Short mmCIF file of C-alpha atoms in Angstrom, two decimals:
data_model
loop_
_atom_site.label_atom_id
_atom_site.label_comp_id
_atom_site.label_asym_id
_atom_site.label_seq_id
_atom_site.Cartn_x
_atom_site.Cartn_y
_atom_site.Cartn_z
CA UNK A 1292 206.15 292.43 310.33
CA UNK A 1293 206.52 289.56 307.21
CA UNK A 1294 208.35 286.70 307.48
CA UNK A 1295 209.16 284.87 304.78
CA UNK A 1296 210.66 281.46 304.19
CA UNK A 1297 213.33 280.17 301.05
CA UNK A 1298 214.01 276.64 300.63
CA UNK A 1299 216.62 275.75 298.20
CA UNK A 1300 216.08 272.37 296.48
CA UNK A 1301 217.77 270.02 294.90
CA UNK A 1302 217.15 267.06 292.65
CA UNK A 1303 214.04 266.30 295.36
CA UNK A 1304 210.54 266.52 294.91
CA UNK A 1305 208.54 268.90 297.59
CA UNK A 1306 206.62 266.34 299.01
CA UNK A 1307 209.60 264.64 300.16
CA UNK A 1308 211.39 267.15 301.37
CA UNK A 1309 211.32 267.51 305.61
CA UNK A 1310 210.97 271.71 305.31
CA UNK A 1311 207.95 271.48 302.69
CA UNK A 1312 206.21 268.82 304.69
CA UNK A 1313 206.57 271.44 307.56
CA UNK A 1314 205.11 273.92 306.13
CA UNK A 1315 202.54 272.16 304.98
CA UNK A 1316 201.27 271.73 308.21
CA UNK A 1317 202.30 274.05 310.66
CA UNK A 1318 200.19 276.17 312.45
CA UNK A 1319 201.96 278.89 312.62
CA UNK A 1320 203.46 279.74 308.92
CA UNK A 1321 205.34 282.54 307.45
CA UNK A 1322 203.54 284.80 305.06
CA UNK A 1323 205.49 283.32 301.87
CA UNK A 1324 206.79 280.29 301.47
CA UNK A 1325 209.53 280.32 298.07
CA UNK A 1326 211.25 277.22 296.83
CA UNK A 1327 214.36 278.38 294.51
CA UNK A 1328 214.86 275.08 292.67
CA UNK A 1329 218.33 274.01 291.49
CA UNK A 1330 217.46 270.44 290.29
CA UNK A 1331 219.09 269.11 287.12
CA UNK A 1332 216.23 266.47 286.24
CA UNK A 1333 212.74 267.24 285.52
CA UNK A 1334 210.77 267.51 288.84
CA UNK A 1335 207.22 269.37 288.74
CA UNK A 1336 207.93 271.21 291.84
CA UNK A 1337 206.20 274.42 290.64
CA UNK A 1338 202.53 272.71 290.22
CA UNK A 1339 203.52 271.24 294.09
CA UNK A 1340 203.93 274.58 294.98
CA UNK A 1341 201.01 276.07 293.09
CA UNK A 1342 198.92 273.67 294.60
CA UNK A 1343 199.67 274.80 298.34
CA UNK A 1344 200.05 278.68 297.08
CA UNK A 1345 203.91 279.01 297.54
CA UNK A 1346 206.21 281.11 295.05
CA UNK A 1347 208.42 278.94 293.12
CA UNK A 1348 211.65 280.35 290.68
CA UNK A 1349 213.85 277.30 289.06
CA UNK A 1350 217.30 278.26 288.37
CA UNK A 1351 217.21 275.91 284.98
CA UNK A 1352 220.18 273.72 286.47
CA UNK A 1353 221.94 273.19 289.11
CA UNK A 1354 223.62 277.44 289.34
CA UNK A 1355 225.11 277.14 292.60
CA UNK A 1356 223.73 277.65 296.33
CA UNK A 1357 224.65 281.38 296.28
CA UNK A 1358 223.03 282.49 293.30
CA UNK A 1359 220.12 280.69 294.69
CA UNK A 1360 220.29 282.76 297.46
CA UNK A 1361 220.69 286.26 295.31
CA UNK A 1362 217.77 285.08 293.43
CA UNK A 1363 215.51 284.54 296.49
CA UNK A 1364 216.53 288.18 297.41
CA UNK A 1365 215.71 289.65 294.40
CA UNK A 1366 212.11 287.94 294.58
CA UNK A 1367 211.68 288.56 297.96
CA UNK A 1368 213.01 292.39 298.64
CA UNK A 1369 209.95 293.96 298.65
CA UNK A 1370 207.81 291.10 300.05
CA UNK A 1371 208.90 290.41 303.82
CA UNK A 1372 210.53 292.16 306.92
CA UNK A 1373 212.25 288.71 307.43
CA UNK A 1374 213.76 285.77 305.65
CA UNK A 1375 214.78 282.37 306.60
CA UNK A 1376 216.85 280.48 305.17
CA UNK A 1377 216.46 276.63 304.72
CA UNK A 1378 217.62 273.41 303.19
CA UNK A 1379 214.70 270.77 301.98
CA UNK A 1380 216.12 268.26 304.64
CA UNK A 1381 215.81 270.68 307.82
CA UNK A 1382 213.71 269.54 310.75
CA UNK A 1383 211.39 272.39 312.06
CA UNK A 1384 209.71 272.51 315.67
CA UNK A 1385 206.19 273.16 314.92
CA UNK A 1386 206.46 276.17 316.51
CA UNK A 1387 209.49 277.54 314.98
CA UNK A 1388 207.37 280.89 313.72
CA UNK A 1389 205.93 282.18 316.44
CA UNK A 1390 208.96 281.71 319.03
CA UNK A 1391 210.88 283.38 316.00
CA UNK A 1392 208.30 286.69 315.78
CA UNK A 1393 208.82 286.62 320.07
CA UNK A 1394 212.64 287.27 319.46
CA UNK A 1395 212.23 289.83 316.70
CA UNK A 1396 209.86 291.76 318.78
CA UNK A 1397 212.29 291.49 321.94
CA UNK A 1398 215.67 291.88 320.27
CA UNK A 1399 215.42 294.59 318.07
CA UNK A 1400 218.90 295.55 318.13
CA UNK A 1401 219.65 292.19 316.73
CA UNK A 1402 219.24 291.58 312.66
CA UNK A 1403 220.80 287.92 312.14
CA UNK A 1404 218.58 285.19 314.43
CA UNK A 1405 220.27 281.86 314.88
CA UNK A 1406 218.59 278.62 316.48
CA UNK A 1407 220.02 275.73 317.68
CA UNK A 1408 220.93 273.14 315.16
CA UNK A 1409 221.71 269.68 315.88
CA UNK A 1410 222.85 266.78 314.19
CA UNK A 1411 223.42 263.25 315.85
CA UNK A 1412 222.72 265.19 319.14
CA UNK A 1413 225.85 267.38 318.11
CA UNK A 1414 225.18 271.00 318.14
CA UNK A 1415 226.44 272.20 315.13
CA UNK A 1416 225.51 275.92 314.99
CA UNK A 1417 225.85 277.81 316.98
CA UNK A 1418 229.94 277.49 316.21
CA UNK A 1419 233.25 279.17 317.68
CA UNK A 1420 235.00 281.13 314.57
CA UNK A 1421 238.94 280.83 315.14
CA UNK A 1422 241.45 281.28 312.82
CA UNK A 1423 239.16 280.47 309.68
CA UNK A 1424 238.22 276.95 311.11
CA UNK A 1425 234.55 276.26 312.76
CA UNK A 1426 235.13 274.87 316.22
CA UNK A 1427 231.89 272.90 317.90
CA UNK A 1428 231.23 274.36 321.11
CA UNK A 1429 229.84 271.89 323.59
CA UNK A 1430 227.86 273.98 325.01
CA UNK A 1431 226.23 277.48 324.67
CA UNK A 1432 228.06 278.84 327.15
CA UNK A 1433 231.66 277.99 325.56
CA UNK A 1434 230.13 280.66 323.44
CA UNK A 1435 230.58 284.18 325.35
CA UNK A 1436 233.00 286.46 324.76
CA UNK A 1437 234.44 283.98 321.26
CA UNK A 1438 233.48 285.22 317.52
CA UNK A 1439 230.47 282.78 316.41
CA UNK A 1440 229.44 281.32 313.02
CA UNK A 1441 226.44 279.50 312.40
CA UNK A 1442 224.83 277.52 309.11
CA UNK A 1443 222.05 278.41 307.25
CA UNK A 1444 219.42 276.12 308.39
CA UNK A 1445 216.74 277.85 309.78
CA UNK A 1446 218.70 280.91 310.18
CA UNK A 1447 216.55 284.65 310.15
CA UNK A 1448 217.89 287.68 309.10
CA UNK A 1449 216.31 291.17 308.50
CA UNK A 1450 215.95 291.93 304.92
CA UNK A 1451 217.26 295.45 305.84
CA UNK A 1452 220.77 293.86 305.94
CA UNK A 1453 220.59 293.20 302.16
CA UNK A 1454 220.40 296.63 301.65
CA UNK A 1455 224.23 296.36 301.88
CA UNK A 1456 225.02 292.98 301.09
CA UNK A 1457 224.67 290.10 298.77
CA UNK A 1458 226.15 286.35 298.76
CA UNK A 1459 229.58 285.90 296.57
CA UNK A 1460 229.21 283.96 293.56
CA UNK A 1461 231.98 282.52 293.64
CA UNK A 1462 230.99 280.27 296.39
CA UNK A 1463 229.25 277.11 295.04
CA UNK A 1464 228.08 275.66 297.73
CA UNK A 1465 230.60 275.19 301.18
CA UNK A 1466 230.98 278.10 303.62
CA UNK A 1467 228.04 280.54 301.72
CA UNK A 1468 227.11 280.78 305.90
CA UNK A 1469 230.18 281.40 307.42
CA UNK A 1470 230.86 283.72 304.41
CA UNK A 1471 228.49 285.45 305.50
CA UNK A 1472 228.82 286.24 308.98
CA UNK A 1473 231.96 286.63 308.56
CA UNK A 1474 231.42 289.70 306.62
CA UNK A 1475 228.22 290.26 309.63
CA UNK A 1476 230.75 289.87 312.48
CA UNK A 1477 233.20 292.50 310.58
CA UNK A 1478 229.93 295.18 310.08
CA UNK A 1479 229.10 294.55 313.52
CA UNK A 1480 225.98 293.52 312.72
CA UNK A 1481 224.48 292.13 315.99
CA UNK A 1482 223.98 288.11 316.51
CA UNK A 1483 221.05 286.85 318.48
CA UNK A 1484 220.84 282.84 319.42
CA UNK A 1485 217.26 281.39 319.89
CA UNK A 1486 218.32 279.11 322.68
CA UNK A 1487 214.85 278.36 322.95
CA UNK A 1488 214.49 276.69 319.26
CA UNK A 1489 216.04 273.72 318.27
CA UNK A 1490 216.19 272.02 314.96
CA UNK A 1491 217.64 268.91 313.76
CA UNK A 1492 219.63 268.96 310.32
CA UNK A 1493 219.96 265.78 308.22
CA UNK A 1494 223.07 265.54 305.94
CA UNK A 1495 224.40 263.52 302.99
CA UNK A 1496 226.55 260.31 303.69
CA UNK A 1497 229.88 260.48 302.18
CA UNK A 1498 230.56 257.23 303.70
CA UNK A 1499 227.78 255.61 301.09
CA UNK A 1500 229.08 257.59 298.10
CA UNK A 1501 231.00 256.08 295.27
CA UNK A 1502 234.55 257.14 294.66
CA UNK A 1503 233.75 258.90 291.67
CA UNK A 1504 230.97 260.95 293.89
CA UNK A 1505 233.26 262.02 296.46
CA UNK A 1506 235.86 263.14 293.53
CA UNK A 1507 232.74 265.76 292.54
CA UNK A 1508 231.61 266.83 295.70
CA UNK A 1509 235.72 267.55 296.62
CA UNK A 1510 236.62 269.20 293.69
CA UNK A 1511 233.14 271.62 294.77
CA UNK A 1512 234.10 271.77 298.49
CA UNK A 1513 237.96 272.59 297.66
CA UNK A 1514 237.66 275.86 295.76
CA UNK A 1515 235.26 276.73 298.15
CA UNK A 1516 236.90 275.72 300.97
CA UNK A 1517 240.15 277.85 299.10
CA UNK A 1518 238.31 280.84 298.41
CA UNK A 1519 237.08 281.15 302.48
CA UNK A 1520 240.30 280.90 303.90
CA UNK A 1521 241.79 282.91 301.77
CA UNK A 1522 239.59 285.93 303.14
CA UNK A 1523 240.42 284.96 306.69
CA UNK A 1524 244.44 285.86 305.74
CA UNK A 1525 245.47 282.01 305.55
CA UNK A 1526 248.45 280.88 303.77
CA UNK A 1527 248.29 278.99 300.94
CA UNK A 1528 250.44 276.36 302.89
CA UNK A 1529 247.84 275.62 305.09
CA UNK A 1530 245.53 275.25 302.74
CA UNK A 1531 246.90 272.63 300.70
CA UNK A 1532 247.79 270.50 303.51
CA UNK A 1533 244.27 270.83 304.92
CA UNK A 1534 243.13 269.58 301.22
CA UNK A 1535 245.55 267.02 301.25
CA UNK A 1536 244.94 265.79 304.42
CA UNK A 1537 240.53 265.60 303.62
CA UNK A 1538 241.41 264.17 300.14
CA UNK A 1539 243.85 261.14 301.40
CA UNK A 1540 240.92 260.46 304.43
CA UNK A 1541 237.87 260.91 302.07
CA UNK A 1542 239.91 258.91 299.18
CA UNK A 1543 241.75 255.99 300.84
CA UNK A 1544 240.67 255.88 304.77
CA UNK A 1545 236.66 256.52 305.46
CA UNK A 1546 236.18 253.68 302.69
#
């Protein structure tokens, strides 16, 4: 069974990035590594990735997360049994591989594999679906018997799922994961969490952007944001005040 790996990467050169370093020097790596490269300023990630024997595809500007992701399929499809998904700032265990091959081999009713993600010692994914909002559990166990979501970091799933399925483009870059397992959940596709693995997941302050930043990265997360709930059957009433509410808080409170 293959296993393959795609980082998406942005505006970053490899040798920075927490994933590449990773697999750089783990002992236990997938059988390809691919870097989809979004960046909108001249990096030479491909001769980085020559050098260590990795596939590389750049997306000649910043296209999006999702069509990122439909480009890593298309490369990948006949190349691996498994792909995992990662950001360049996700914190492996060095043994993230092998435990991952132990639950393929033992759950093989199971096609979508998600580990344990922290950040700031909050678990993050695992997460409680309700109502078109992602709830942090506090615990696995909070868990049972409630629809989960996840995020993409470090998240396996078995390319035979993409026989039937690829990411909407008209995502940018917010809820692409809970997109998709939405759409999972609703297939009844089964879930299986590596309680065992645990990674950590480093985000971008807000709090240090500049106004004008946060404008941009809103105007992104708000169509998104928009286009998700909409699918889960919520009013557009609910959205707007949930808008309003982030905008006023991002804008005027957090500083």
């Amino acid at each position: 069974m293959k296993t393959s790996i795609a980082i998406v990467i942005y505006n970053r050169w490899c040798g920075d990035s927490h994933t590449c370093q990773f697999l750089k020097n783990t002992e236990f790596p997938p059988d390809n590594v691919l870097v989809v490269d979004n960046s909108t300023k001249p990096i030479d990630n491909e001769s980085y990735c020559k050098e260590n024997g990795w596939l590389y595809h750049s997306m000649q500007g910043n296209a999006g997360l999702t069509k990122a992701y439909n480009a890593a399929l298309e490369i990948l499809k006949d190349k691996t049994d498994v792909i995992v998904w990662a950001d360049d700032d996700t914190h492996f265990t060095q043994s993230y591989f092998k435990e991952l091959k132990t639950h393929l081999e033992k759950n093989l009713d199971a096609t979508v594999f998600l580990p344990v993600v922290k950040s700031n010692d909050t678990m993050i994914s695992p997460c409680i679906f309700s109502t078109g909002e992602m709830i942090v559990a506090k615990s696995l166990d909070e868990l049972k018997n409630r629809e989960m979501s996840g995020i993409n970091s470090g998240m396996a799933v078995r390319m035979s799922l993409y026989d039937n399925y690829r990411y909407d483009e008209g995502y940018f870059l917010d809820y692409v994961d809970h997109d998709f397992l939405r759409w999972c959940r609703v297939n009844s596709y089964v879930f299986c969490v590596m309680d065992d693995i645990t990674l950590n997941q480093s985000f971008f302050a807000q709090s240090n952007a500049s106004k004008k930043a946060k404008k941009i990265r809103f105007n992104i997360y708000k169509k998104d944001y928009a286009r998700f709930q909409r699918k889960c059957g919520v009013s557009w009433f609910k959205i707007i005040e949930h808008l309003l509410k982030r905008y006023i808080y991002e804008q005027f409170i957090a500083g």
